[in-house]
Amino acid sequence: MRAKAVVNRFLLLGLLGALPSMAAPPQPAAREIDQLIAGLGASGCDFQRNGSWYPPKKAEEHLRRKYEWLRERNMVATAEEFIERAGTQSSMSGRAYSVRCPGKPVVNSAAWLRARLLEMRKANPSPAR
C-alpha cells in the first residue's frame, strides 16, 4: 500500500510539473507588446472585430484582455506571437481584425501591428531579441 502512495505522489508531481507556468514573456517582449497595445489605443484609429468598428481605447482594452489570457497560459513570449495569437483575428469567429486610420485605407490589423513593431524597433534598436 505504501508503494502505491509513493507512485501516486510521483504521478501527481509529474502532472503538476507539466502545467504551464504563469510566467510573463521576457521583459523586452513584454515592453514591446505593451507599447503595441498602448500605441493602438492612442493612435486615433478605429478597430474592427466581428463586423463592428470600435474606438481606439476599446480596441486597447480588448487586446489587453486577450494578452492577459495568453500570458496567464504562458502562450506568448514575443511581440510576433502576440500579433499572431491576439491581434490578427477573433478567437470566437475566426474573422480577421482591421484597422481604419483617418485619411488612410483600411488594413488588416496584423499588418498594422507589424508595421508599428518595425517602427518601434527602428526607433529603439535592441541587440537582445
PDB file of C-alpha atoms in Angstrom:
ATOM      1  CA  MET A   1       0.000   0.000   0.000  1.00  0.00           C
ATOM      2  CA  ARG A   2       2.860   2.376   0.823  1.00  0.00           C
ATOM      3  CA  ALA A   3       4.453   1.789  -2.584  1.00  0.00           C
ATOM      4  CA  LYS A   4       1.195   2.790  -4.285  1.00  0.00           C
ATOM      5  CA  ALA A   5       1.112   6.061  -2.325  1.00  0.00           C
ATOM      6  CA  VAL A   6       4.675   6.847  -3.399  1.00  0.00           C
ATOM      7  CA  VAL A   7       3.834   6.125  -7.047  1.00  0.00           C
ATOM      8  CA  ASN A   8       0.720   8.315  -6.830  1.00  0.00           C
ATOM      9  CA  ARG A   9       2.749  11.144  -5.301  1.00  0.00           C
ATOM     10  CA  PHE A  10       5.288  10.970  -8.158  1.00  0.00           C
ATOM     11  CA  LEU A  11       2.487  10.927 -10.718  1.00  0.00           C
ATOM     12  CA  LEU A  12       0.882  13.982  -9.125  1.00  0.00           C
ATOM     13  CA  LEU A  13       4.178  15.874  -9.051  1.00  0.00           C
ATOM     14  CA  GLY A  14       4.775  14.974 -12.690  1.00  0.00           C
ATOM     15  CA  LEU A  15       1.358  16.274 -13.690  1.00  0.00           C
ATOM     16  CA  LEU A  16       1.829  19.493 -11.742  1.00  0.00           C
ATOM     17  CA  GLY A  17       5.203  19.995 -13.385  1.00  0.00           C
ATOM     18  CA  ALA A  18       3.602  19.634 -16.810  1.00  0.00           C
ATOM     19  CA  LEU A  19       1.186  22.508 -16.200  1.00  0.00           C
ATOM     20  CA  PRO A  20       2.159  25.776 -17.874  1.00  0.00           C
ATOM     21  CA  SER A  21       3.536  28.403 -15.573  1.00  0.00           C
ATOM     22  CA  MET A  22       2.023  31.850 -15.353  1.00  0.00           C
ATOM     23  CA  ALA A  23       5.251  33.467 -16.423  1.00  0.00           C
ATOM     24  CA  ALA A  24       5.303  36.754 -18.237  1.00  0.00           C
ATOM     25  CA  PRO A  25       7.165  36.970 -21.520  1.00  0.00           C
ATOM     26  CA  PRO A  26      10.766  38.184 -21.296  1.00  0.00           C
ATOM     27  CA  GLN A  27      10.916  41.861 -20.301  1.00  0.00           C
ATOM     28  CA  PRO A  28      11.875  43.241 -23.758  1.00  0.00           C
ATOM     29  CA  ALA A  29       8.966  41.372 -25.364  1.00  0.00           C
ATOM     30  CA  ALA A  30       6.518  42.419 -22.632  1.00  0.00           C
ATOM     31  CA  ARG A  31       7.578  46.038 -23.158  1.00  0.00           C
ATOM     32  CA  GLU A  32       7.061  45.783 -26.925  1.00  0.00           C
ATOM     33  CA  ILE A  33       3.648  44.177 -26.504  1.00  0.00           C
ATOM     34  CA  ASP A  34       2.571  46.840 -24.046  1.00  0.00           C
ATOM     35  CA  GLN A  35       3.772  49.561 -26.432  1.00  0.00           C
ATOM     36  CA  LEU A  36       1.884  47.968 -29.337  1.00  0.00           C
ATOM     37  CA  ILE A  37      -1.347  47.820 -27.368  1.00  0.00           C
ATOM     38  CA  ALA A  38      -0.967  51.328 -25.952  1.00  0.00           C
ATOM     39  CA  GLY A  39       0.007  52.602 -29.403  1.00  0.00           C
ATOM     40  CA  LEU A  40      -3.233  51.331 -30.869  1.00  0.00           C
ATOM     41  CA  GLY A  41      -5.167  52.943 -28.043  1.00  0.00           C
ATOM     42  CA  ALA A  42      -3.502  56.305 -28.698  1.00  0.00           C
ATOM     43  CA  SER A  43      -3.490  56.025 -32.492  1.00  0.00           C
ATOM     44  CA  GLY A  44      -6.810  57.659 -33.332  1.00  0.00           C
ATOM     45  CA  CYS A  45      -7.535  54.590 -35.480  1.00  0.00           C
ATOM     46  CA  ASP A  46     -10.699  52.533 -35.211  1.00  0.00           C
ATOM     47  CA  PHE A  47     -10.553  48.768 -34.814  1.00  0.00           C
ATOM     48  CA  GLN A  48     -12.917  46.313 -36.465  1.00  0.00           C
ATOM     49  CA  ARG A  49     -13.733  42.984 -34.923  1.00  0.00           C
ATOM     50  CA  ASN A  50     -16.597  40.690 -35.790  1.00  0.00           C
ATOM     51  CA  GLY A  51     -18.052  43.225 -38.226  1.00  0.00           C
ATOM     52  CA  SER A  52     -18.242  46.190 -35.820  1.00  0.00           C
ATOM     53  CA  TRP A  53     -15.934  49.201 -35.517  1.00  0.00           C
ATOM     54  CA  TYR A  54     -14.631  50.231 -32.101  1.00  0.00           C
ATOM     55  CA  PRO A  55     -12.781  53.365 -30.971  1.00  0.00           C
ATOM     56  CA  PRO A  56      -9.075  53.049 -30.170  1.00  0.00           C
ATOM     57  CA  LYS A  57      -9.493  52.785 -26.382  1.00  0.00           C
ATOM     58  CA  LYS A  58     -11.968  49.902 -26.746  1.00  0.00           C
ATOM     59  CA  ALA A  59      -9.511  48.187 -29.083  1.00  0.00           C
ATOM     60  CA  GLU A  60      -6.784  48.661 -26.490  1.00  0.00           C
ATOM     61  CA  GLU A  61      -8.980  47.171 -23.745  1.00  0.00           C
ATOM     62  CA  HIS A  62      -9.871  44.192 -25.938  1.00  0.00           C
ATOM     63  CA  LEU A  63      -6.258  43.414 -26.866  1.00  0.00           C
ATOM     64  CA  ARG A  64      -5.128  43.809 -23.237  1.00  0.00           C
ATOM     65  CA  ARG A  65      -7.701  41.194 -22.185  1.00  0.00           C
ATOM     66  CA  LYS A  66      -6.551  38.814 -24.910  1.00  0.00           C
ATOM     67  CA  TYR A  67      -2.912  39.406 -23.976  1.00  0.00           C
ATOM     68  CA  GLU A  68      -3.613  38.682 -20.298  1.00  0.00           C
ATOM     69  CA  TRP A  69      -5.411  35.471 -21.235  1.00  0.00           C
ATOM     70  CA  LEU A  70      -2.434  34.342 -23.304  1.00  0.00           C
ATOM     71  CA  ARG A  71       0.100  35.469 -20.698  1.00  0.00           C
ATOM     72  CA  GLU A  72      -1.678  33.572 -17.917  1.00  0.00           C
ATOM     73  CA  ARG A  73      -1.314  30.423 -20.004  1.00  0.00           C
ATOM     74  CA  ASN A  74       2.305  31.122 -20.938  1.00  0.00           C
ATOM     75  CA  MET A  75       1.307  31.250 -24.607  1.00  0.00           C
ATOM     76  CA  VAL A  76       3.122  34.397 -25.705  1.00  0.00           C
ATOM     77  CA  ALA A  77       6.859  35.013 -25.482  1.00  0.00           C
ATOM     78  CA  THR A  78       7.418  37.557 -28.268  1.00  0.00           C
ATOM     79  CA  ALA A  79       5.672  40.520 -29.844  1.00  0.00           C
ATOM     80  CA  GLU A  80       5.304  38.475 -33.023  1.00  0.00           C
ATOM     81  CA  GLU A  81       3.461  35.751 -31.098  1.00  0.00           C
ATOM     82  CA  PHE A  82       1.211  38.388 -29.563  1.00  0.00           C
ATOM     83  CA  ILE A  83       0.329  39.731 -33.010  1.00  0.00           C
ATOM     84  CA  GLU A  84      -0.325  36.246 -34.372  1.00  0.00           C
ATOM     85  CA  ARG A  85      -2.288  34.919 -31.391  1.00  0.00           C
ATOM     86  CA  ALA A  86      -4.152  38.020 -30.189  1.00  0.00           C
ATOM     87  CA  GLY A  87      -4.009  40.810 -32.752  1.00  0.00           C
ATOM     88  CA  THR A  88      -4.873  39.086 -36.008  1.00  0.00           C
ATOM     89  CA  GLN A  89      -8.347  37.629 -35.735  1.00  0.00           C
ATOM     90  CA  SER A  90     -11.246  36.900 -33.450  1.00  0.00           C
ATOM     91  CA  SER A  91     -10.720  33.729 -31.462  1.00  0.00           C
ATOM     92  CA  MET A  92     -14.506  33.336 -31.348  1.00  0.00           C
ATOM     93  CA  SER A  93     -15.475  33.804 -35.007  1.00  0.00           C
ATOM     94  CA  GLY A  94     -12.124  33.484 -36.771  1.00  0.00           C
ATOM     95  CA  ARG A  95     -12.803  36.751 -38.641  1.00  0.00           C
ATOM     96  CA  ALA A  96      -9.782  38.965 -39.303  1.00  0.00           C
ATOM     97  CA  TYR A  97      -9.421  42.243 -37.434  1.00  0.00           C
ATOM     98  CA  SER A  98      -8.986  45.511 -39.354  1.00  0.00           C
ATOM     99  CA  VAL A  99      -7.652  48.963 -38.528  1.00  0.00           C
ATOM    100  CA  ARG A 100      -9.044  52.184 -40.036  1.00  0.00           C
ATOM    101  CA  CYS A 101      -6.951  55.331 -39.575  1.00  0.00           C
ATOM    102  CA  PRO A 102      -8.157  58.770 -40.685  1.00  0.00           C
ATOM    103  CA  GLY A 103      -7.212  59.522 -44.280  1.00  0.00           C
ATOM    104  CA  LYS A 104      -5.761  56.055 -44.899  1.00  0.00           C
ATOM    105  CA  PRO A 105      -7.170  52.851 -46.359  1.00  0.00           C
ATOM    106  CA  VAL A 106      -8.396  50.088 -44.074  1.00  0.00           C
ATOM    107  CA  VAL A 107      -5.694  47.485 -43.400  1.00  0.00           C
ATOM    108  CA  ASN A 108      -5.724  44.172 -41.600  1.00  0.00           C
ATOM    109  CA  SER A 109      -4.626  44.517 -38.004  1.00  0.00           C
ATOM    110  CA  ALA A 110      -1.727  42.089 -38.340  1.00  0.00           C
ATOM    111  CA  ALA A 111      -0.121  44.311 -40.981  1.00  0.00           C
ATOM    112  CA  TRP A 112      -0.805  47.437 -38.914  1.00  0.00           C
ATOM    113  CA  LEU A 113       0.693  45.923 -35.757  1.00  0.00           C
ATOM    114  CA  ARG A 114       3.730  44.520 -37.602  1.00  0.00           C
ATOM    115  CA  ALA A 115       4.398  47.946 -39.142  1.00  0.00           C
ATOM    116  CA  ARG A 116       4.213  49.576 -35.685  1.00  0.00           C
ATOM    117  CA  LEU A 117       6.547  46.931 -34.287  1.00  0.00           C
ATOM    118  CA  LEU A 118       9.102  47.629 -37.024  1.00  0.00           C
ATOM    119  CA  GLU A 119       8.848  51.375 -36.364  1.00  0.00           C
ATOM    120  CA  MET A 120       9.368  50.805 -32.639  1.00  0.00           C
ATOM    121  CA  ARG A 121      12.394  48.619 -33.251  1.00  0.00           C
ATOM    122  CA  LYS A 122      13.945  51.097 -35.655  1.00  0.00           C
ATOM    123  CA  ALA A 123      13.475  53.879 -33.103  1.00  0.00           C
ATOM    124  CA  ASN A 124      14.877  51.748 -30.250  1.00  0.00           C
ATOM    125  CA  PRO A 125      17.158  49.036 -31.619  1.00  0.00           C
ATOM    126  CA  SER A 126      17.957  46.306 -29.132  1.00  0.00           C
ATOM    127  CA  PRO A 127      20.535  43.579 -29.691  1.00  0.00           C
ATOM    128  CA  ALA A 128      18.667  41.149 -27.389  1.00  0.00           C
ATOM    129  CA  ARG A 129      15.759  39.751 -29.425  1.00  0.00           C
TER     130      ARG A 129
END
